[in-house]
Coordinates of C-alpha atoms in Angstrom, one line a residue:
M1 CA 4.7 -3.0 -6.6
T2 CA 2.1 -2.1 -8.2
D3 CA 0.2 1.2 -7.9
Y4 CA -2.9 0.2 -5.5
S5 CA -4.5 1.8 -2.8
I6 CA -1.0 0.9 -0.8
P7 CA 1.6 -0.1 -3.2
I8 CA 2.3 -4.2 -2.8
K9 CA 4.8 -6.2 -4.4
T10 CA 4.5 -8.2 -7.5
S11 CA 6.7 -10.9 -8.7
G12 CA 7.8 -10.8 -12.2
A13 CA 11.2 -8.6 -11.6
Y14 CA 11.8 -10.1 -8.4
K15 CA 11.7 -13.9 -9.8
I16 CA 14.4 -12.7 -12.5
A17 CA 16.3 -10.8 -10.4
S18 CA 16.4 -14.1 -7.9
H19 CA 16.9 -16.3 -10.6
L20 CA 19.9 -14.1 -12.0
R21 CA 21.7 -13.9 -8.8
N22 CA 21.7 -17.9 -8.4
Y23 CA 23.5 -17.9 -11.6
G24 CA 26.7 -15.3 -10.1
H25 CA 24.9 -12.3 -11.6
S26 CA 24.4 -8.7 -9.3
V27 CA 20.9 -7.3 -9.6
K28 CA 19.4 -4.8 -8.3
V29 CA 15.2 -4.0 -8.0
I30 CA 14.0 -0.9 -7.9
D31 CA 10.2 -0.9 -6.6
N32 CA 7.7 2.1 -7.2
F33 CA 9.5 2.9 -10.2
V34 CA 7.2 5.4 -11.7
W35 CA 6.7 7.4 -8.4
I36 CA 10.2 7.6 -8.2
L37 CA 10.4 8.7 -11.4
K38 CA 7.9 11.7 -11.0
N39 CA 8.6 12.5 -7.4
H40 CA 12.4 12.2 -7.3
K41 CA 13.6 11.9 -11.1
Y42 CA 17.4 13.4 -9.8
D43 CA 17.7 11.5 -7.1
L44 CA 16.6 8.4 -9.3
F45 CA 18.8 9.9 -12.2
E46 CA 21.8 10.4 -10.4
Y47 CA 21.4 6.9 -8.6
L48 CA 21.7 5.3 -11.6
Q49 CA 24.7 7.1 -13.3
E50 CA 26.5 6.2 -10.2
R51 CA 26.1 2.6 -10.4
I52 CA 25.8 1.8 -13.9
G53 CA 29.2 1.0 -15.8
A54 CA 31.1 -0.8 -18.2
T55 CA 30.1 -4.4 -16.8
T56 CA 26.7 -3.5 -16.6
L57 CA 24.4 -5.7 -19.1
F58 CA 21.2 -4.3 -18.9
V59 CA 18.6 -2.0 -17.4
G60 CA 15.3 -3.9 -17.4
F61 CA 11.7 -2.5 -16.8
S62 CA 8.7 -4.9 -15.7
T63 CA 5.8 -3.6 -17.4
T64 CA 3.0 -5.6 -16.8
F65 CA 2.0 -3.6 -13.9
M66 CA 3.2 -0.4 -14.9
S67 CA -0.6 1.1 -14.1
P68 CA 0.2 4.9 -15.0
F69 CA 0.9 4.4 -18.6
K70 CA -2.0 6.1 -20.7
M71 CA -3.6 3.1 -22.6
D72 CA -6.9 5.1 -23.6
K73 CA -4.9 7.5 -24.8
F74 CA -2.4 5.8 -27.1
K75 CA -5.2 4.1 -28.4
K76 CA -7.4 7.0 -29.2
T77 CA -4.0 8.7 -31.2
R78 CA -3.6 5.6 -33.2
G79 CA -0.1 5.4 -31.7
Q80 CA 0.7 9.1 -32.0
T81 CA 1.1 9.9 -27.9
K82 CA 3.5 11.9 -27.3
K83 CA 6.0 10.4 -25.0
E84 CA 5.9 12.5 -22.2
D85 CA 1.9 11.9 -21.9
S86 CA 2.5 8.1 -20.5
V87 CA 5.0 7.4 -18.1
E88 CA 6.5 11.0 -16.7
N89 CA 10.1 11.6 -17.3
F90 CA 10.2 8.3 -18.7
S91 CA 11.4 9.3 -22.1
T92 CA 14.0 11.6 -20.3
L93 CA 15.4 8.4 -18.5
M94 CA 15.6 6.5 -21.8
N95 CA 17.3 9.4 -23.5
I96 CA 19.9 9.6 -20.1
L97 CA 20.4 5.4 -21.0
K98 CA 21.1 5.7 -24.4
T99 CA 23.5 9.0 -24.8
Q100 CA 25.1 8.4 -21.8
H101 CA 25.5 4.2 -21.4
P102 CA 25.1 2.9 -25.2
Q103 CA 27.0 -0.1 -24.3
T104 CA 24.2 -0.8 -21.6
K105 CA 20.9 -2.5 -23.0
I106 CA 17.6 -1.3 -22.1
V107 CA 15.4 -4.5 -21.9
L108 CA 11.5 -4.5 -21.3
G109 CA 10.0 -7.6 -19.4
G110 CA 5.7 -8.3 -19.5
Q111 CA 3.5 -9.6 -21.5
G112 CA 0.1 -8.3 -22.8
V113 CA -1.2 -5.2 -24.7
Q114 CA -0.1 -2.8 -22.4
T115 CA 3.8 -3.9 -22.7
G116 CA 3.5 -4.0 -26.8
M117 CA 2.0 -0.7 -26.7
I118 CA 5.2 0.6 -24.5
F119 CA 7.2 -1.4 -26.1
D120 CA 6.4 0.4 -29.5
L121 CA 5.9 3.7 -28.1
Y122 CA 9.5 3.7 -26.8
K123 CA 11.9 3.4 -29.7
E124 CA 15.0 3.1 -27.8
I125 CA 13.9 0.0 -26.2
D126 CA 16.3 -2.3 -27.6
H127 CA 14.7 -6.1 -27.1
W128 CA 11.5 -7.7 -25.0
I129 CA 11.5 -10.4 -23.2
K130 CA 8.1 -12.0 -23.4
G131 CA 6.6 -14.3 -20.6
L132 CA 8.3 -16.4 -18.4
A133 CA 11.9 -15.6 -18.8
E134 CA 14.2 -17.7 -16.5
D135 CA 15.9 -19.7 -19.8
S136 CA 15.6 -16.8 -21.9
V137 CA 17.0 -14.1 -19.8
L138 CA 20.3 -16.7 -19.2
D139 CA 20.4 -17.2 -23.3
F140 CA 20.2 -13.7 -24.0
I141 CA 23.0 -12.7 -21.6
T142 CA 25.1 -15.4 -22.9
K143 CA 24.7 -14.2 -26.8
L144 CA 24.9 -10.6 -25.3
K145 CA 28.6 -11.2 -24.2
S146 CA 29.6 -13.1 -27.1
G147 CA 28.0 -10.2 -29.5
I148 CA 25.7 -12.2 -31.0
E149 CA 23.2 -10.2 -32.4
Q150 CA 19.4 -10.8 -31.3
P151 CA 15.9 -9.7 -32.2
R152 CA 14.0 -7.3 -30.8
I153 CA 11.0 -9.3 -29.4
I154 CA 12.5 -12.4 -27.8
E155 CA 10.0 -15.3 -26.9
D156 CA 10.6 -18.5 -25.1
N157 CA 7.8 -21.1 -26.9
F158 CA 9.3 -23.8 -24.5
L159 CA 8.2 -21.3 -21.6
A160 CA 11.1 -22.2 -19.3
S161 CA 10.8 -25.8 -19.8
E162 CA 14.9 -25.9 -18.3
Y163 CA 14.0 -24.1 -15.5
N164 CA 13.4 -26.4 -12.4
F165 CA 10.4 -24.4 -10.5
R166 CA 9.3 -27.4 -8.8
E167 CA 12.7 -26.8 -6.5
S168 CA 12.9 -22.9 -6.8
G169 CA 14.1 -21.1 -3.9
P170 CA 12.7 -18.0 -2.1
M171 CA 12.1 -14.7 -4.4
F172 CA 13.2 -12.1 -2.2
S173 CA 16.8 -11.4 -1.0
I174 CA 17.7 -8.8 2.0
K175 CA 18.8 -6.7 -0.4
D176 CA 15.1 -6.3 -2.0
N177 CA 14.1 -3.7 0.9
V178 CA 11.3 -5.4 2.1
F179 CA 9.5 -4.0 4.9
Q180 CA 8.6 -6.2 8.0
N181 CA 5.4 -7.6 8.2
E182 CA 4.8 -6.9 4.4
V183 CA 2.8 -8.9 2.2
L184 CA 4.5 -10.3 -0.1
P185 CA 3.5 -12.7 -3.5
I186 CA 4.5 -16.3 -3.7
E187 CA 4.4 -18.3 -7.0
I188 CA 3.1 -22.3 -5.8
S189 CA 2.2 -23.4 -9.4
R190 CA 2.2 -22.0 -13.0
G191 CA 0.2 -22.0 -15.6
C192 CA -3.3 -23.5 -15.5
R193 CA -5.4 -26.6 -15.6
F194 CA -8.3 -24.8 -17.9
K195 CA -8.1 -23.1 -21.3
C196 CA -10.8 -20.4 -20.9
K197 CA -11.3 -18.6 -24.6
F198 CA -10.5 -15.0 -23.5
C199 CA -7.0 -16.1 -21.1
S200 CA -3.8 -15.0 -23.0
Y201 CA -1.8 -16.6 -20.4
P202 CA 1.0 -19.4 -21.0
L203 CA 0.7 -23.0 -20.2
L204 CA -2.9 -23.3 -20.4
G205 CA -4.4 -26.8 -20.5
R206 CA -1.5 -28.1 -19.0
K207 CA -1.9 -31.5 -16.8
P208 CA -1.4 -30.9 -12.9
S209 CA 2.2 -32.3 -12.5
D210 CA 5.1 -31.8 -10.3
K211 CA 6.9 -30.2 -13.0
Y212 CA 4.6 -27.3 -12.7
I213 CA 3.9 -27.4 -8.7
R214 CA 6.2 -26.7 -6.2
S215 CA 7.3 -29.2 -3.5
E216 CA 6.3 -29.1 -0.1
E217 CA 10.3 -28.6 0.7
S218 CA 10.7 -25.9 -1.7
L219 CA 7.6 -24.2 -0.3
Y220 CA 8.7 -24.8 3.5
K221 CA 11.9 -23.3 2.5
E222 CA 10.3 -20.1 1.1
L223 CA 8.0 -19.6 3.6
L224 CA 10.8 -20.0 6.5
W225 CA 12.8 -17.7 4.6
N226 CA 10.3 -14.8 4.4
Y227 CA 9.2 -15.2 7.7
T228 CA 12.4 -15.2 9.4
H229 CA 14.2 -12.5 7.4
F230 CA 11.1 -10.1 6.9
G231 CA 7.9 -11.4 9.3
T232 CA 5.8 -12.6 6.6
T233 CA 2.4 -14.3 7.2
Q234 CA 0.5 -12.6 4.9
Y235 CA 0.7 -13.2 1.2
M236 CA -0.9 -13.4 -2.3
I237 CA -0.8 -16.7 -3.9
M238 CA 0.0 -16.1 -7.6
C239 CA -1.5 -19.3 -9.2
D240 CA -3.5 -18.9 -11.9
T241 CA -6.0 -21.6 -10.1
F242 CA -4.4 -22.0 -6.3
N243 CA -7.0 -24.9 -5.4
E244 CA -6.2 -26.8 -8.7
T245 CA -5.9 -30.3 -6.8
T246 CA -6.7 -30.9 -3.0
E247 CA -2.8 -32.6 -2.7
K248 CA -1.8 -29.6 -4.0
L249 CA -3.3 -27.7 -1.2
L250 CA -2.3 -30.2 1.4
S251 CA 1.6 -29.8 0.2
V252 CA 0.8 -26.1 0.9
K253 CA -1.0 -26.9 4.6
R254 CA 1.9 -29.3 5.6
A255 CA 4.9 -26.8 4.6
I256 CA 3.1 -24.1 6.5
D257 CA 2.6 -26.9 9.7
R258 CA 6.1 -27.5 9.7
I259 CA 6.9 -23.8 10.5
G260 CA 4.4 -23.7 13.2
I261 CA 2.9 -20.2 12.4
D262 CA -0.5 -19.2 10.6
I263 CA -0.7 -17.5 7.9
N264 CA -3.3 -16.0 5.6
F265 CA -3.5 -15.4 1.7
W266 CA -5.2 -14.2 -1.3
S267 CA -5.9 -16.7 -4.4
Y268 CA -7.6 -17.1 -7.4
I269 CA -10.1 -19.8 -6.9
R270 CA -12.4 -22.1 -8.8
M271 CA -15.9 -23.1 -7.5
D272 CA -16.1 -25.7 -9.8
L273 CA -13.3 -27.1 -8.5
I274 CA -14.5 -27.1 -4.8
D275 CA -18.0 -28.7 -6.0
A276 CA -16.0 -31.6 -7.0
H277 CA -13.7 -31.6 -3.8
P278 CA -15.4 -30.3 -1.5
E279 CA -13.1 -30.9 1.2
Q280 CA -11.2 -27.9 -0.1
L281 CA -13.7 -25.5 1.7
E282 CA -12.2 -26.8 5.2
I283 CA -8.5 -27.1 3.7
L284 CA -8.7 -23.4 2.5
R285 CA -10.5 -22.2 5.7
D286 CA -7.9 -23.7 7.9
I287 CA -4.7 -22.3 5.7
G288 CA -5.7 -18.6 6.1
I289 CA -8.0 -17.7 3.2
R290 CA -8.7 -14.1 3.6
G291 CA -9.8 -13.2 -0.1
A292 CA -10.5 -15.1 -3.2
F293 CA -10.9 -14.4 -7.2
L294 CA -13.9 -15.7 -8.5
G295 CA -13.6 -15.7 -12.3
I296 CA -17.4 -15.8 -13.1
E297 CA -17.2 -13.6 -16.5
S298 CA -21.4 -14.0 -16.8
L299 CA -24.2 -15.2 -14.9
Y300 CA -26.0 -16.1 -18.8
D301 CA -25.3 -19.7 -18.7
P302 CA -24.9 -20.3 -22.8
S303 CA -21.8 -17.2 -22.6
S304 CA -20.2 -18.6 -19.7
K305 CA -20.1 -22.1 -20.8
A306 CA -18.9 -20.7 -24.2
V307 CA -15.6 -19.1 -22.8
G308 CA -14.9 -22.5 -20.6
K309 CA -16.7 -21.4 -17.6
G310 CA -19.8 -23.8 -17.9
F311 CA -20.5 -24.6 -13.8
G312 CA -23.6 -22.6 -14.1
R313 CA -25.2 -19.6 -12.6
E314 CA -27.4 -21.6 -9.7
N315 CA -24.4 -23.8 -8.9
T316 CA -22.4 -20.5 -8.8
I317 CA -24.9 -18.8 -6.2
E318 CA -24.9 -21.7 -4.4
M319 CA -21.6 -22.2 -3.9
V320 CA -20.7 -18.5 -3.1
K321 CA -23.4 -19.3 -0.2
R322 CA -21.6 -22.5 0.9
M323 CA -18.2 -20.7 0.8
K324 CA -19.7 -17.7 2.7
D325 CA -21.0 -20.2 5.3
S326 CA -17.9 -22.1 5.9
W327 CA -15.5 -19.1 6.1
G328 CA -17.4 -16.5 7.5
D329 CA -17.5 -12.8 6.5
E330 CA -14.1 -12.1 7.3
V331 CA -13.2 -13.9 3.8
L332 CA -13.9 -11.5 1.4
L333 CA -15.5 -12.8 -2.0
H334 CA -14.7 -11.0 -5.4
G335 CA -16.5 -11.8 -8.6
A336 CA -15.1 -10.7 -11.7
F337 CA -17.4 -10.0 -15.1
M338 CA -16.8 -9.9 -18.7
I339 CA -19.1 -8.2 -21.4
G340 CA -19.4 -8.5 -24.9
L341 CA -18.8 -12.9 -24.5
P342 CA -20.5 -14.9 -27.1
H343 CA -24.4 -15.5 -26.8
E344 CA -24.6 -12.6 -24.3
T345 CA -26.7 -9.6 -25.0
P346 CA -27.9 -6.4 -23.7
E347 CA -30.8 -7.6 -22.4
T348 CA -29.2 -11.2 -21.1
A349 CA -26.7 -9.4 -19.4
T350 CA -29.1 -6.2 -17.7
E351 CA -30.8 -9.2 -16.3
W352 CA -28.3 -11.2 -14.3
C353 CA -26.6 -7.1 -13.2
E354 CA -30.2 -6.6 -11.7
L355 CA -29.8 -9.7 -10.0
L356 CA -26.5 -8.6 -8.5
D357 CA -27.6 -5.6 -7.7
R358 CA -30.7 -7.2 -5.6
R359 CA -27.6 -8.8 -3.6
E360 CA -28.9 -12.3 -4.4
I361 CA -25.7 -13.5 -4.9
L362 CA -23.1 -12.7 -1.5
L363 CA -20.2 -11.2 -3.2
D364 CA -18.6 -8.7 -1.5
S365 CA -16.9 -6.8 -4.6
I366 CA -17.2 -7.1 -8.7
S367 CA -15.2 -5.9 -11.5
M368 CA -16.8 -5.9 -14.6
N369 CA -15.0 -5.0 -17.9
A370 CA -15.5 -5.7 -21.6
L371 CA -13.8 -8.3 -23.2
R372 CA -11.1 -7.2 -24.8
I373 CA -9.3 -9.2 -28.2
F374 CA -6.0 -8.5 -29.9
P375 CA -6.0 -5.9 -32.4
Y376 CA -4.9 -8.5 -35.5
Q377 CA -2.8 -5.7 -37.3
K378 CA -1.1 -5.1 -34.0
L379 CA -1.1 -9.1 -33.1
R380 CA 1.1 -9.4 -36.6
Q381 CA 3.5 -7.0 -35.7
I382 CA 4.8 -7.6 -32.3
S383 CA 4.4 -11.2 -32.4
T384 CA 6.5 -14.0 -33.9
S385 CA 4.5 -17.0 -32.0
R386 CA 1.1 -17.8 -30.1
V387 CA 2.0 -18.7 -27.1
F388 CA 1.1 -15.4 -25.3
H389 CA -2.4 -14.6 -27.3
S390 CA -5.9 -15.9 -26.1
E391 CA -8.1 -18.1 -28.4
F392 CA -10.0 -14.8 -29.2
D393 CA -7.3 -13.1 -30.0
I394 CA -5.8 -15.4 -32.5
N395 CA -9.2 -17.0 -33.9
A396 CA -11.9 -14.1 -33.2
E397 CA -13.8 -14.4 -36.6
Q398 CA -14.5 -17.7 -35.6
Y399 CA -16.5 -17.3 -32.5
G400 CA -18.5 -14.3 -34.6
Y401 CA -16.1 -11.0 -33.9
T402 CA -14.8 -8.6 -36.7
R403 CA -11.7 -6.3 -35.5
G404 CA -11.5 -2.6 -36.7
K405 CA -10.0 0.4 -36.0
D406 CA -12.3 1.1 -33.3
G407 CA -12.0 -2.2 -31.5
W408 CA -14.0 -5.8 -32.0
R409 CA -17.7 -6.0 -32.8
N410 CA -20.4 -8.7 -32.8
E411 CA -24.1 -9.5 -33.5
F412 CA -25.0 -7.7 -30.7
W413 CA -21.7 -5.4 -29.1
T414 CA -19.1 -2.9 -30.4
Q415 CA -16.0 -2.8 -27.7
R416 CA -17.0 0.8 -26.9
S417 CA -20.9 -0.2 -26.1
A418 CA -19.8 -3.2 -23.9
Q419 CA -17.2 -1.1 -21.9
E420 CA -20.2 1.8 -21.2
F421 CA -22.6 -1.1 -20.7
A422 CA -19.8 -2.2 -17.7
E423 CA -19.2 1.4 -16.3
M424 CA -22.9 1.9 -16.6
W425 CA -23.7 -1.0 -14.4
K426 CA -20.5 0.1 -12.0
S427 CA -22.1 3.1 -11.4
R428 CA -25.2 1.8 -10.5
F429 CA -23.9 -0.4 -8.3
N430 CA -22.1 2.3 -6.3
E431 CA -24.9 4.2 -6.1
S432 CA -27.6 2.0 -4.3
A433 CA -24.2 0.9 -2.2
P434 CA -21.5 2.2 -2.3
D435 CA -19.6 0.1 0.5
Y436 CA -20.3 -3.0 -1.7
L437 CA -19.4 -4.2 -4.8
T438 CA -17.2 -2.1 -6.8
H439 CA -15.9 -0.4 -3.5
T440 CA -12.6 0.1 -4.3
L441 CA -10.7 -0.6 -1.0
R442 CA -12.6 -4.0 -0.9
S443 CA -12.4 -4.8 -3.8
A444 CA -10.2 -8.1 -5.3
N445 CA -6.8 -8.1 -3.6
L446 CA -6.8 -4.3 -2.6
P447 CA -7.9 -5.2 0.3
M448 CA -4.1 -7.2 1.2
S449 CA -2.3 -4.1 0.2
L450 CA -4.2 -2.3 3.1
L451 CA -2.3 -4.5 5.4
N452 CA 0.6 -2.9 3.8
G453 CA -0.2 0.6 5.4
G454 CA -0.6 -1.2 9.1
F455 CA -4.4 -1.6 9.2
E456 CA -5.8 -4.6 10.6
W457 CA -8.0 -7.0 8.8
E458 CA -10.8 -6.4 11.1
E459 CA -10.6 -2.1 10.5
I460 CA -10.6 -3.1 7.0
L461 CA -13.9 -5.1 7.3
K462 CA -15.7 -2.9 9.6
T463 CA -14.8 0.7 8.8
D464 CA -17.9 3.2 8.5
E465 CA -16.0 6.3 8.0
P466 CA -15.3 5.8 3.8
Q467 CA -13.8 9.3 3.1
E468 CA -11.5 9.7 6.5
F469 CA -10.9 6.0 6.3
Q470 CA -9.5 6.8 2.6
D471 CA -7.4 9.9 3.6
H472 CA -5.7 7.8 6.0
V473 CA -5.1 5.2 3.4
K474 CA -3.7 7.8 1.3
S475 CA -1.4 9.2 3.9
Q476 CA -0.2 5.9 4.8
K477 CA 0.5 5.0 0.9
L478 CA 2.7 8.3 0.7
N479 CA 4.2 7.3 4.0
L480 CA 5.5 3.8 2.7
L481 CA 6.6 5.3 -0.5
N482 CA 8.5 8.2 1.4
R483 CA 10.2 5.2 3.6
Y484 CA 10.8 2.9 0.6
V485 CA 12.7 6.1 -1.2
E486 CA 14.7 6.5 1.7
N487 CA 15.9 2.9 2.2
V488 CA 16.9 2.5 -1.8
F489 CA 18.5 5.3 -2.1
T490 CA 20.9 4.7 1.3
K491 CA 21.5 1.0 0.5

């Protein structure tokens, strides 16, 4: 699970577990791992000792959202971080696995900067299986059983092309300790029809096709399974672009209508597609949208256009208003912004940040961070292909960036100055309107996580006692984590 205000499940580990179970393997998923390792380490060690045996092939760690890993400390010391400073007690666990279960491989899953840093730091890790892994994990197991030597970094440049994603089954098993009415992730499509230059996700620029979009029947079966076994009607839709086609949305609607239930969901939305296909506004409302993540990046048109977001400032402001008018205030709109894009200067960024501060665009929350470009030396060290890196990662110098020990720089910014600018403006937003924009409990997909704590949507939207509410959230988070631990160690 992610370390949000209230824990909420992510899809990676469960998707692989479901896939392996379909091929006859026994898989146990332990979620909330970092919290358990910190607060119940001896229980965890004992549990693993009892269950890891001669037939255990590997212990895997899903790391994309392992948020307590201290990346900043790692970067400042240039890789000299003590293991105890990263994930508490992780080093001890690695040592136990290596010394007491040498026949069992330690495998890392995930992609991106953080996963690479964990891989570098913990030399006990045998393999890193990168990215989409349905094909590569089966191949890994076959070779492992046959005693065939394999590289430490395993990349599938074919992006699980043999896996039948379109007809894939339910992600969660009754063995996965899912609570009743829990908010769950669901993967409806893979990849993105767009190719933003800062994005490092796989399958960028792919055409909408049946290969990468699940069938109505497949969705119907998973939604029905989750409702029947867990009572789930609240979802985090994990598609890179949920509204990539109107037909895709209609297929989801038909699957929901067949079950005869109402669902609510949060998803990533492209505003330019709604502008091109205005019928999507009504469809998204009818199938239960409760939150939308809008990757705006910049309100300086030359910058947003340079990275693949050419919708424009005026169109963006108008579309946000149209969404609010159609969906109402109960749907939360989150805008994501990035500092340091090509052509952006401190002056142009200040101008549109002041626009945000005046609330001239009707967003409910924002996030703002510096552009991240993968260090070139690190890119060479841990990559055997370019599948999982952005255009900027690969060709930063062609876009006016240079890379050094302190990150990137261009004509107007350094990575540090861009991050300091973002932090300064987030502080200003909070000072002028503490219940708006960067308020953490209502930011991005965090409101959906609060539903797992037993909060009602109306309560999340309208609470006027933020400190009392935050204290209640902390209490509910601890209750949920303790319930989860009890379930894990008794089942």
